[in-house]
Short mmCIF file of C-alpha atoms and ligand atoms in Angstrom, two decimals:
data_model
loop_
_atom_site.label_atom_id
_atom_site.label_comp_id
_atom_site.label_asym_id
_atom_site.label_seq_id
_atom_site.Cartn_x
_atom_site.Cartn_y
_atom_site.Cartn_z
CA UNK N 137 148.89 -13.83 -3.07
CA UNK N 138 146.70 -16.63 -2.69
CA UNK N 139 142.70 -16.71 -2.76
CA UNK N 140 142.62 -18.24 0.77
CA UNK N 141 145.04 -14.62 1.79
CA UNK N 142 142.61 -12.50 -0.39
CA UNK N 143 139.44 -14.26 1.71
CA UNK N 144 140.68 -13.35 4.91
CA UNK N 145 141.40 -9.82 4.01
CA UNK N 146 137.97 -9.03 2.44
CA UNK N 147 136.50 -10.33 5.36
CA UNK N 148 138.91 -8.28 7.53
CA UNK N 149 137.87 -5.69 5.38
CA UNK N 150 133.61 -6.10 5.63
CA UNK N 151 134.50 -6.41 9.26
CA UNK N 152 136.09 -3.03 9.89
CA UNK N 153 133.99 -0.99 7.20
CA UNK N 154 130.57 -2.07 9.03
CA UNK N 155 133.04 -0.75 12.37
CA UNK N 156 133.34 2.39 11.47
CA UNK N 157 130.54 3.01 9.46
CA UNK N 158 132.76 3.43 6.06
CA UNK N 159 132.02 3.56 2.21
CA UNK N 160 135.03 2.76 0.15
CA UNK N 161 134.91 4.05 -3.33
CA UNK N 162 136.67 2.86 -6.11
CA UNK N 163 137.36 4.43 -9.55
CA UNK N 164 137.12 2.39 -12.91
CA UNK N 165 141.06 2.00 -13.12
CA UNK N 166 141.66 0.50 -9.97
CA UNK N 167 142.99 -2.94 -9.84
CA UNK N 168 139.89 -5.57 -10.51
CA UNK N 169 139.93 -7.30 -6.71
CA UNK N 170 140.05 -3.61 -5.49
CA UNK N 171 136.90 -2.65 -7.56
CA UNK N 172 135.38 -5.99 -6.20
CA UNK N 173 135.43 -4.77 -2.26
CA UNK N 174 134.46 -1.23 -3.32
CA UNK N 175 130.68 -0.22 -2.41
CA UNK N 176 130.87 2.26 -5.74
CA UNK N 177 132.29 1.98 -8.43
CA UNK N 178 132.73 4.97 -10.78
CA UNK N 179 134.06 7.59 -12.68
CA UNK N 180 135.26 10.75 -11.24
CA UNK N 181 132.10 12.58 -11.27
CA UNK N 182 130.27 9.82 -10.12
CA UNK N 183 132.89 9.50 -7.08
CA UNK N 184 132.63 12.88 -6.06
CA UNK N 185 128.73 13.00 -6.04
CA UNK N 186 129.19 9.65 -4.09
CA UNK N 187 131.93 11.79 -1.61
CA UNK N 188 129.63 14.65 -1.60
CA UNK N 189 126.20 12.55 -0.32
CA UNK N 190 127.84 10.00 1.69
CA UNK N 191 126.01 9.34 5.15
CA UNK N 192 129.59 7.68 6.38
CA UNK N 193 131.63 8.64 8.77
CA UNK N 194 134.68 7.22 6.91
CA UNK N 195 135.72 7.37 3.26
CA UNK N 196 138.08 4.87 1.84
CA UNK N 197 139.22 6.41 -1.61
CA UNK N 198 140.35 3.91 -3.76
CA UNK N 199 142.17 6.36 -6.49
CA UNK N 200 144.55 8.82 -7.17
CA UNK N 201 145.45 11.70 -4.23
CA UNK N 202 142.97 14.17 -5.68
CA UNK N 203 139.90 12.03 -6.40
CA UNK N 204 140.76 11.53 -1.87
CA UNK N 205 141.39 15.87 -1.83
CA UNK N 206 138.23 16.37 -3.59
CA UNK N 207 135.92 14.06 -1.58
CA UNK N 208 137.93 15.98 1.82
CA UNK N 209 137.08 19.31 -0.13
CA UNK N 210 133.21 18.20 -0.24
CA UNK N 211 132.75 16.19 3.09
CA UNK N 212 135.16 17.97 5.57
CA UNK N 213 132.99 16.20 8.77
CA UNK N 214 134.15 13.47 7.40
CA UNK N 215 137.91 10.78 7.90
CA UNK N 216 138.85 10.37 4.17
CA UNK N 217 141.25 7.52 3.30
CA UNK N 218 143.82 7.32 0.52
CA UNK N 219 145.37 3.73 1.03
CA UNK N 220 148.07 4.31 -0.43
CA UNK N 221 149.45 8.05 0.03
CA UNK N 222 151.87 8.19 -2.63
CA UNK N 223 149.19 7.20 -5.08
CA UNK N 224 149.50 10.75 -7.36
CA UNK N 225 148.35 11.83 -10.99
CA UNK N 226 151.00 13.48 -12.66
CA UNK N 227 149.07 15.29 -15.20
CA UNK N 228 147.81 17.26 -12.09
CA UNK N 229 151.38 17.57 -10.99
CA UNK N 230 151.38 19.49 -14.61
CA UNK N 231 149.48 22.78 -13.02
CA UNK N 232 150.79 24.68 -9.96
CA UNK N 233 149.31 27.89 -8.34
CA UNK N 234 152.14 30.35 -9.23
CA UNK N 235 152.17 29.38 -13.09
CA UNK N 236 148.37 29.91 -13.08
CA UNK N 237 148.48 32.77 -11.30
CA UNK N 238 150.76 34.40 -14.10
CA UNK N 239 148.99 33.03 -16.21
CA UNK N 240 145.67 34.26 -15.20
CA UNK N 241 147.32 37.62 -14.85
CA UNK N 242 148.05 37.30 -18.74
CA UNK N 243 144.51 36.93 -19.61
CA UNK N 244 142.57 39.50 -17.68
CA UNK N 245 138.57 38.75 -16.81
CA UNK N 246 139.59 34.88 -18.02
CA UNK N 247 137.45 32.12 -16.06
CA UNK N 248 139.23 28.97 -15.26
CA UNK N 249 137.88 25.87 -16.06
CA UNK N 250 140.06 23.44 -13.86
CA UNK N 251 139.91 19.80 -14.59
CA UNK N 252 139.77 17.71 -11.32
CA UNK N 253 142.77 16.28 -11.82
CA UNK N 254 144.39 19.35 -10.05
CA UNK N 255 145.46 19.94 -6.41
CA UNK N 256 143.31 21.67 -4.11
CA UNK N 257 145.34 24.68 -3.62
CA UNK N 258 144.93 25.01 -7.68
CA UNK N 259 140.88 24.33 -7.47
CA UNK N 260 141.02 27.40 -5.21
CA UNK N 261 142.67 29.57 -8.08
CA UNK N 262 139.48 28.17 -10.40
CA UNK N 263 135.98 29.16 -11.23
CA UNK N 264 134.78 26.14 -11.57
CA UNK N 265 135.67 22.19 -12.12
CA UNK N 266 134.92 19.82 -14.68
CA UNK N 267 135.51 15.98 -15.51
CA UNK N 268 135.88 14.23 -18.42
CA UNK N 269 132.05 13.40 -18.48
CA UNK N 270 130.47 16.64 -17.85
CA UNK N 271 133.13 19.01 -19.36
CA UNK N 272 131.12 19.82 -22.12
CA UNK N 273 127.68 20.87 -19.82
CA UNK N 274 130.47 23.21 -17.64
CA UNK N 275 131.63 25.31 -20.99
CA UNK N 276 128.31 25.78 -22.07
CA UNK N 277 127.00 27.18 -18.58
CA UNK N 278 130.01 29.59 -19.25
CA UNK N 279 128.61 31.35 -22.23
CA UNK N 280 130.15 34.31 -24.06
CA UNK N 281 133.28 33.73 -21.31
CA UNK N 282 137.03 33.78 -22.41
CA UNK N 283 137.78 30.41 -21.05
CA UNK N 284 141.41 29.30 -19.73
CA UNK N 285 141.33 25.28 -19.64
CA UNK N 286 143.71 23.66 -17.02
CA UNK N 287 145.55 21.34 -16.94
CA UNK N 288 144.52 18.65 -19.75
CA UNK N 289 145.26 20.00 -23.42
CA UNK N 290 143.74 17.12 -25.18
CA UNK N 291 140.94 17.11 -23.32
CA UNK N 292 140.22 20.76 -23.71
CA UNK N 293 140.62 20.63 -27.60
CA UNK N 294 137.63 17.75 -27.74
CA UNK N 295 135.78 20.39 -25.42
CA UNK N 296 136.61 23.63 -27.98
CA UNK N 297 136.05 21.41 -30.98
CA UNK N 298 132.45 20.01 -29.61
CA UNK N 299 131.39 23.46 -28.36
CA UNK N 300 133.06 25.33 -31.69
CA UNK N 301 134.41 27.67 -28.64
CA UNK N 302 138.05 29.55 -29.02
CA UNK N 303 139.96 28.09 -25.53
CA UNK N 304 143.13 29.39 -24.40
CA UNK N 305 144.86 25.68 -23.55
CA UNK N 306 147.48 24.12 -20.50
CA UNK N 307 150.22 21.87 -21.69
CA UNK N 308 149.37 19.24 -19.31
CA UNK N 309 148.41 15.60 -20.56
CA UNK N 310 148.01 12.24 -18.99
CA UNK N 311 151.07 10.08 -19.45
CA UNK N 312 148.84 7.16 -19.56
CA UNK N 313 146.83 8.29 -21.85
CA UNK N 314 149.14 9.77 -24.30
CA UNK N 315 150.74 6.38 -24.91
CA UNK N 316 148.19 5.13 -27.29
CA UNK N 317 149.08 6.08 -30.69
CA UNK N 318 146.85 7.01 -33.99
CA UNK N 319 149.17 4.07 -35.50
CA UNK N 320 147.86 1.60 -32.41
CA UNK N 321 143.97 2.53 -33.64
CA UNK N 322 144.72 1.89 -37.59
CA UNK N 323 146.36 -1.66 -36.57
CA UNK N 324 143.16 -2.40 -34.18
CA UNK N 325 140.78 -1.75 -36.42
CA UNK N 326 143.03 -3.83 -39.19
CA UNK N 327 142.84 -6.68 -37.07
CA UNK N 328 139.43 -6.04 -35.63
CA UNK N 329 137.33 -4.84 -38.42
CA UNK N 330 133.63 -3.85 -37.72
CA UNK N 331 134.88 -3.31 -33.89
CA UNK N 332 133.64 0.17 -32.77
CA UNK N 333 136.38 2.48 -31.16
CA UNK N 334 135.93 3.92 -27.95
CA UNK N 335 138.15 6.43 -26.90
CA UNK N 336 138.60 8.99 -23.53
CA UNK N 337 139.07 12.25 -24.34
CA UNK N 338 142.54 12.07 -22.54
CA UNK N 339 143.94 10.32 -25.38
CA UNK N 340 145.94 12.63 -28.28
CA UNK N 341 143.90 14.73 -30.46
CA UNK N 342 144.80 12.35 -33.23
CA UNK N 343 143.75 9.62 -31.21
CA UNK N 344 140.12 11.26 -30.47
CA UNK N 345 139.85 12.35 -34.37
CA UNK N 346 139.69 8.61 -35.06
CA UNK N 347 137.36 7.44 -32.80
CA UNK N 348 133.25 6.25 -33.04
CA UNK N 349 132.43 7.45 -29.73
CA UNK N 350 134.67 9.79 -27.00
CA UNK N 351 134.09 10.17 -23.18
CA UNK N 352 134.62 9.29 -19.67
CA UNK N 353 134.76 5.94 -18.59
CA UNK N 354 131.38 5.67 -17.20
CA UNK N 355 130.83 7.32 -21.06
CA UNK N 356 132.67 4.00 -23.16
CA UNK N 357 130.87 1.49 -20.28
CA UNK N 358 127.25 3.24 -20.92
CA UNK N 359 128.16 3.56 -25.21
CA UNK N 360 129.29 -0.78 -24.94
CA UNK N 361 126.19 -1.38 -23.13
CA UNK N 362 123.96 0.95 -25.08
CA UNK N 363 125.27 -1.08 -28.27
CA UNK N 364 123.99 -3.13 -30.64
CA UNK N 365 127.66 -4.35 -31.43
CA UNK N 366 129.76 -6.77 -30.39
CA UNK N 367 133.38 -6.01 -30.80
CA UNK N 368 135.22 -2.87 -29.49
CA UNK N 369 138.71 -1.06 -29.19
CA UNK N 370 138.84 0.85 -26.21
CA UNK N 371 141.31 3.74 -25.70
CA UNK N 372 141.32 4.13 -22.07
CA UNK N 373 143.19 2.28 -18.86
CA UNK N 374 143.23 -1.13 -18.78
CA UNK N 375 141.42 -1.63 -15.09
CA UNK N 376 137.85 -0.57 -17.25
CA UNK N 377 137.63 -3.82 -18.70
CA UNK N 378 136.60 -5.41 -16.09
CA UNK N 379 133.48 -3.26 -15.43
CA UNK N 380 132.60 -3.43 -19.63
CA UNK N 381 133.19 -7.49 -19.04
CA UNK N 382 131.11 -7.37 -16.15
CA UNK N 383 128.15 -5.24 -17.65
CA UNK N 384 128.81 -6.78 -21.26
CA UNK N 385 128.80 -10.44 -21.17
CA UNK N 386 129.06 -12.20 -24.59
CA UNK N 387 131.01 -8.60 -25.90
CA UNK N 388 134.66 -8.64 -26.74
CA UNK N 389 137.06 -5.71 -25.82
CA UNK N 390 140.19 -4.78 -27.01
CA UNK N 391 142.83 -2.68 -25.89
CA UNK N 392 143.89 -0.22 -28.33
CA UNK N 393 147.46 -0.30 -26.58
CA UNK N 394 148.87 -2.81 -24.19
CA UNK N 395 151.03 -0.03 -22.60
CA UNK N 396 147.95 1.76 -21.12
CA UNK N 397 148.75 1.32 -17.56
CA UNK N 398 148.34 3.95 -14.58
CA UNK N 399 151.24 2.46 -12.55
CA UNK N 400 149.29 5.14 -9.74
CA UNK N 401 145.78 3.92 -10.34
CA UNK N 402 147.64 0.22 -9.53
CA UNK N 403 148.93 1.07 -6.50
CA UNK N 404 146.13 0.82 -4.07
CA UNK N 405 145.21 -3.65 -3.04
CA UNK N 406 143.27 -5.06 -0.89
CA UNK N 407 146.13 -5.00 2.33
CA UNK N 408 146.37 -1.25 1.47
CA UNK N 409 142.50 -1.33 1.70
CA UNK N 410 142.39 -3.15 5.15
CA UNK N 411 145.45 -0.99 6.75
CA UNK N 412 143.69 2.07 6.19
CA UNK N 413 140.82 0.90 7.75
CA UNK N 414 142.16 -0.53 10.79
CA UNK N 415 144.42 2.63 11.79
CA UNK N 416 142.25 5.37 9.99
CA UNK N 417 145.45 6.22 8.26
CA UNK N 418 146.54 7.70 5.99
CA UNK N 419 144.21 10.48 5.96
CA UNK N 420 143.73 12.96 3.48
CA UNK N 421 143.20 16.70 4.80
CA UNK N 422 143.09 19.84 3.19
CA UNK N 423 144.12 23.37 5.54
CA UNK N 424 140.53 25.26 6.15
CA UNK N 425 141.39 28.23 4.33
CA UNK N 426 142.60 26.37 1.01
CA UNK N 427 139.08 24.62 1.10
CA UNK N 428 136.91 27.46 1.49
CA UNK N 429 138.42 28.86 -1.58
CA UNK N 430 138.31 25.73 -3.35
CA UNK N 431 134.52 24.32 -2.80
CA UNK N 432 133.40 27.30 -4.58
CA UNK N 433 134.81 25.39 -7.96
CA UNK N 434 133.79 21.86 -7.01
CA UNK N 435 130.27 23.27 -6.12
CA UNK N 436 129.23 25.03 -9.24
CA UNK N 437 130.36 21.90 -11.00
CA UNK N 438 128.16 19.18 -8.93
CA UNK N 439 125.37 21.98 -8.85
CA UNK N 440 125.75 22.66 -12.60
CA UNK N 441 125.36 18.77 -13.17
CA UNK N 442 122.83 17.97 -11.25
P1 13P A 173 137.08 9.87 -15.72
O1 13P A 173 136.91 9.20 -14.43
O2 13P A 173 136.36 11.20 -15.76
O3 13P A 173 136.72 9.02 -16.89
O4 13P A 173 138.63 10.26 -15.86
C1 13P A 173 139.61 9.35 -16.01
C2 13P A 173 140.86 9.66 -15.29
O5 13P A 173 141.90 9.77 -15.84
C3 13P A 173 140.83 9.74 -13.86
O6 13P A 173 142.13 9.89 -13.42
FE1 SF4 A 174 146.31 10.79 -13.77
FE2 SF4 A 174 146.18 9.62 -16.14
FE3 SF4 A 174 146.49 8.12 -13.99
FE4 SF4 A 174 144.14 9.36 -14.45
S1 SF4 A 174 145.06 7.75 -15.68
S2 SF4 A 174 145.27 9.27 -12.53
S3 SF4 A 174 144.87 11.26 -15.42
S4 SF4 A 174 147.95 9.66 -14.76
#
């Protein structure tokens, strides 16, 4: 598309948002001329405070389906907007409510510490969320609990290993994630030597084990800016490098892997953006009596983290 295309929609876009009195959030991942509309720009936790406080009547969710479930979860007053409604995460797709269920049933008295990449009908099987960036804070508020972490495995063994807490695991992982290899880090820091590597917590447990510094993506942007180096590896999606460009000028950033990708993350732009706007569609809802059961979870996380 050309620029001249791309003007007309953002102005299409300021247009309508000022309209209907919308915020449009954007995670870290999304494509760069997405994150450059977007009136936040975050990581998950930061986008669901942002969903939870938001004075608008409209939220345009610029991310995966439930980053969009969560924000309808916390703000049910308001119209919540997934441009593009096929826009999943399959490592959520990893966890459904009958396997947990049996599972739970397994491990009587267990508390459930449910990642947010999970569907809403799973939050409401859960004691209480987490994200990649405040995982740690949630175990620790759960102290002397036998703890069942769904769905993310790797990210659950950086949690057990930083706590020194035993953690009965979910097979789930990130596909995206899991594509960057301990190999891809020992070649980077071959040809990069001195960079620092900056990894999320997604990534293999051999990945993590290898890293200078693991965490969320608002984690590896505050760590580049917080440093006094210059050169860094990062293990995460590709669509953070323009936020570590942005708030790290003079700083060069490597991708650990060029195969890290979220073809889901990539699937919101800027028409997507303006569609949604102009015919409040698609909307993201979530049935009354699966939300009551599931804001318990999100709740205690947000109030935890405060
Ligand atoms: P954070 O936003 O917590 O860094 O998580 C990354 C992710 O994979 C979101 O889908
Ligand atoms: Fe899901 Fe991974 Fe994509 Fe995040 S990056 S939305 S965890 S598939």
């Amino acid at each position: 598309m050309n620029d001249g295309h791309n003007d007309r929609l953002i102005e299409e876009i300021n247009q309508l948002r000022r309209e209907k009195n919308a915020v449009i959030l954007a995670h870290y991942y999304q494509p760069e001329d997405v994150q450059d509309i977007a009136d936040f720009v975050g990581d998950s936790l930061q986008l669901s405070q942002k969903a939870a406080a938001t004075n608008a009547d409209v939220i345009v969710f610029c991310g995966v389906h439930f980053m969009a479930e969560s924000a309808a979860i916390l703000s049910p007053d308001k119209i919540v907007l997934l441009p593009e409604p096929n826009a999943g995460c399959p490592m959520a797709d990893m966890v459904d409510v009958t396997d947990l269920r049996e599972k739970k049933a397994q491990l009587p008295g267990v508390k459930v510490v449910c990642y947010v990449n999970s569907s809403a009908e799973v939050k409401a099987e859960s004691d209480i969320c987490c994200t990649s960036s405040n995982a740690e804070k949630i175990i620790n508020s759960l102290p002397g609990q036998d703890i069942l972490f769904i769905p993310d495995e790797n990210l659950g063994r950086y949690i057990a290993a930083k706590t020194n807490r035993p953690i009965h695991f979910w097979q789930g992982f990130c596909p995206t994630h899991h594509r960057v290899k301990k190999e891809d880090i020992l070649r980077s820091r071959q040809e990069h030597p001195g960079a620092k590597v900056l990894v999320h917590p997604e990534c293999q447990v051999e990945v993590w084990q290898e890293a200078d510094y693991v965490g969320s993506t608002a984690g590896i942007i505050q760590y580049a800016v917080n440093s006094a180096d210059k050169e860094f590896i990062i293990g995460t999606e590709c669509g953070i490098l323009h936020e570590l460009k942005k708030c790290c000028p003079g700083k060069i950033f490597y991708l650990a892997s060029g195969e890290m990708r979220c073809p889901n993350m990539k699937k919101t732009n800027l028409q997507k953006v303006r569609d949604s706007l102009l015919n409040l569609s698609p909307r993201v809802t979530v049935t009354e009596e699966t939300r009551e059961k599931a804001i318990g979870a999100l709740q205690k996380m947000l109030d935890v983290t405060k």
